[in-house]
Amino acid sequence: MCSAAFAAAVAFGAVAGPALLFDLPKTPERLQPLAGPALAPVLFAARVVSVLLRFRTAGQPSQPGRTSPVS
């Protein structure tokens, strides 16, 4: 979740930041601060889901030291 929060914060800053820092034309200056908060939760959710899916498909690690019952 920390990497998802970081990715969402970076995306928010990359999208909304220029409108807050620079003088832009009216349309981008009005839309970028709205697009940043809209993109951040989507990116957060996508990152959390991708990590959970990767964790689920990783499988169980082997258990060294165990012998099979037939040996």
PDB file of C-alpha atoms in Angstrom:
ATOM      1  CA  MET A   1       0.000   0.000   0.000  1.00  0.00           C
ATOM      2  CA  CYS A   2       2.945   2.308   0.564  1.00  0.00           C
ATOM      3  CA  SER A   3       4.101   1.942  -3.031  1.00  0.00           C
ATOM      4  CA  ALA A   4       0.529   2.536  -4.206  1.00  0.00           C
ATOM      5  CA  ALA A   5       0.260   5.692  -2.111  1.00  0.00           C
ATOM      6  CA  PHE A   6       3.602   6.901  -3.424  1.00  0.00           C
ATOM      7  CA  ALA A   7       2.591   6.222  -7.036  1.00  0.00           C
ATOM      8  CA  ALA A   8      -0.715   8.042  -6.521  1.00  0.00           C
ATOM      9  CA  ALA A   9       1.036  11.036  -4.955  1.00  0.00           C
ATOM     10  CA  VAL A  10       3.555  11.233  -7.798  1.00  0.00           C
ATOM     11  CA  ALA A  11       0.784  11.011 -10.395  1.00  0.00           C
ATOM     12  CA  PHE A  12      -1.206  13.697  -8.601  1.00  0.00           C
ATOM     13  CA  GLY A  13       1.832  15.971  -8.474  1.00  0.00           C
ATOM     14  CA  ALA A  14       2.746  15.331 -12.091  1.00  0.00           C
ATOM     15  CA  VAL A  15      -0.757  16.082 -13.352  1.00  0.00           C
ATOM     16  CA  ALA A  16      -1.961  18.836 -11.023  1.00  0.00           C
ATOM     17  CA  GLY A  17       1.395  20.358 -10.129  1.00  0.00           C
ATOM     18  CA  PRO A  18       2.111  22.343 -13.294  1.00  0.00           C
ATOM     19  CA  ALA A  19      -1.249  24.115 -13.080  1.00  0.00           C
ATOM     20  CA  LEU A  20      -0.479  25.151  -9.523  1.00  0.00           C
ATOM     21  CA  LEU A  21       3.096  26.271 -10.208  1.00  0.00           C
ATOM     22  CA  PHE A  22       2.992  27.898 -13.648  1.00  0.00           C
ATOM     23  CA  ASP A  23       0.813  30.292 -15.594  1.00  0.00           C
ATOM     24  CA  LEU A  24      -0.975  28.124 -18.120  1.00  0.00           C
ATOM     25  CA  PRO A  25      -3.815  28.806 -20.545  1.00  0.00           C
ATOM     26  CA  LYS A  26      -7.247  28.798 -18.932  1.00  0.00           C
ATOM     27  CA  THR A  27      -8.380  25.327 -19.996  1.00  0.00           C
ATOM     28  CA  PRO A  28      -5.359  23.346 -18.728  1.00  0.00           C
ATOM     29  CA  GLU A  29      -5.172  25.479 -15.598  1.00  0.00           C
ATOM     30  CA  ARG A  30      -8.769  24.595 -14.829  1.00  0.00           C
ATOM     31  CA  LEU A  31      -8.703  20.907 -15.834  1.00  0.00           C
ATOM     32  CA  GLN A  32      -5.363  19.730 -14.441  1.00  0.00           C
ATOM     33  CA  PRO A  33      -6.268  20.276 -10.759  1.00  0.00           C
ATOM     34  CA  LEU A  34      -9.409  18.213 -11.407  1.00  0.00           C
ATOM     35  CA  ALA A  35      -7.626  15.442 -13.302  1.00  0.00           C
ATOM     36  CA  GLY A  36      -4.985  14.899 -10.600  1.00  0.00           C
ATOM     37  CA  PRO A  37      -7.419  13.921  -7.843  1.00  0.00           C
ATOM     38  CA  ALA A  38      -9.373  11.799 -10.339  1.00  0.00           C
ATOM     39  CA  LEU A  39      -6.272   9.897 -11.476  1.00  0.00           C
ATOM     40  CA  ALA A  40      -4.688   9.299  -8.063  1.00  0.00           C
ATOM     41  CA  PRO A  41      -7.313   6.882  -6.628  1.00  0.00           C
ATOM     42  CA  VAL A  42      -7.475   4.962  -9.897  1.00  0.00           C
ATOM     43  CA  LEU A  43      -3.713   4.519  -9.907  1.00  0.00           C
ATOM     44  CA  PHE A  44      -3.743   3.599  -6.199  1.00  0.00           C
ATOM     45  CA  ALA A  45      -6.361   0.895  -6.760  1.00  0.00           C
ATOM     46  CA  ALA A  46      -4.586  -0.454  -9.847  1.00  0.00           C
ATOM     47  CA  ARG A  47      -1.293  -0.747  -7.955  1.00  0.00           C
ATOM     48  CA  VAL A  48      -2.901  -2.482  -4.956  1.00  0.00           C
ATOM     49  CA  VAL A  49      -4.721  -4.957  -7.207  1.00  0.00           C
ATOM     50  CA  SER A  50      -1.594  -5.716  -9.238  1.00  0.00           C
ATOM     51  CA  VAL A  51       0.453  -6.399  -6.097  1.00  0.00           C
ATOM     52  CA  LEU A  52      -2.273  -8.602  -4.607  1.00  0.00           C
ATOM     53  CA  LEU A  53      -2.612 -10.588  -7.826  1.00  0.00           C
ATOM     54  CA  ARG A  54       1.142 -11.052  -8.059  1.00  0.00           C
ATOM     55  CA  PHE A  55       1.224 -12.188  -4.420  1.00  0.00           C
ATOM     56  CA  ARG A  56      -1.575 -14.686  -5.036  1.00  0.00           C
ATOM     57  CA  THR A  57       0.151 -16.274  -8.052  1.00  0.00           C
ATOM     58  CA  ALA A  58       3.577 -16.443  -6.380  1.00  0.00           C
ATOM     59  CA  GLY A  59       2.718 -19.794  -4.827  1.00  0.00           C
ATOM     60  CA  GLN A  60       3.886 -21.372  -1.620  1.00  0.00           C
ATOM     61  CA  PRO A  61       7.621 -21.455  -1.033  1.00  0.00           C
ATOM     62  CA  SER A  62       9.243 -24.831  -0.649  1.00  0.00           C
ATOM     63  CA  GLN A  63       9.723 -26.192   2.833  1.00  0.00           C
ATOM     64  CA  PRO A  64      13.307 -27.367   3.177  1.00  0.00           C
ATOM     65  CA  GLY A  65      14.013 -30.150   5.617  1.00  0.00           C
ATOM     66  CA  ARG A  66      10.743 -31.985   5.041  1.00  0.00           C
ATOM     67  CA  THR A  67      10.915 -35.504   3.706  1.00  0.00           C
ATOM     68  CA  SER A  68       8.275 -37.236   1.684  1.00  0.00           C
ATOM     69  CA  PRO A  69       6.303 -40.007   3.459  1.00  0.00           C
ATOM     70  CA  VAL A  70       7.500 -42.643   0.993  1.00  0.00           C
ATOM     71  CA  SER A  71      11.210 -42.206   1.760  1.00  0.00           C
TER      72      SER A  71
END
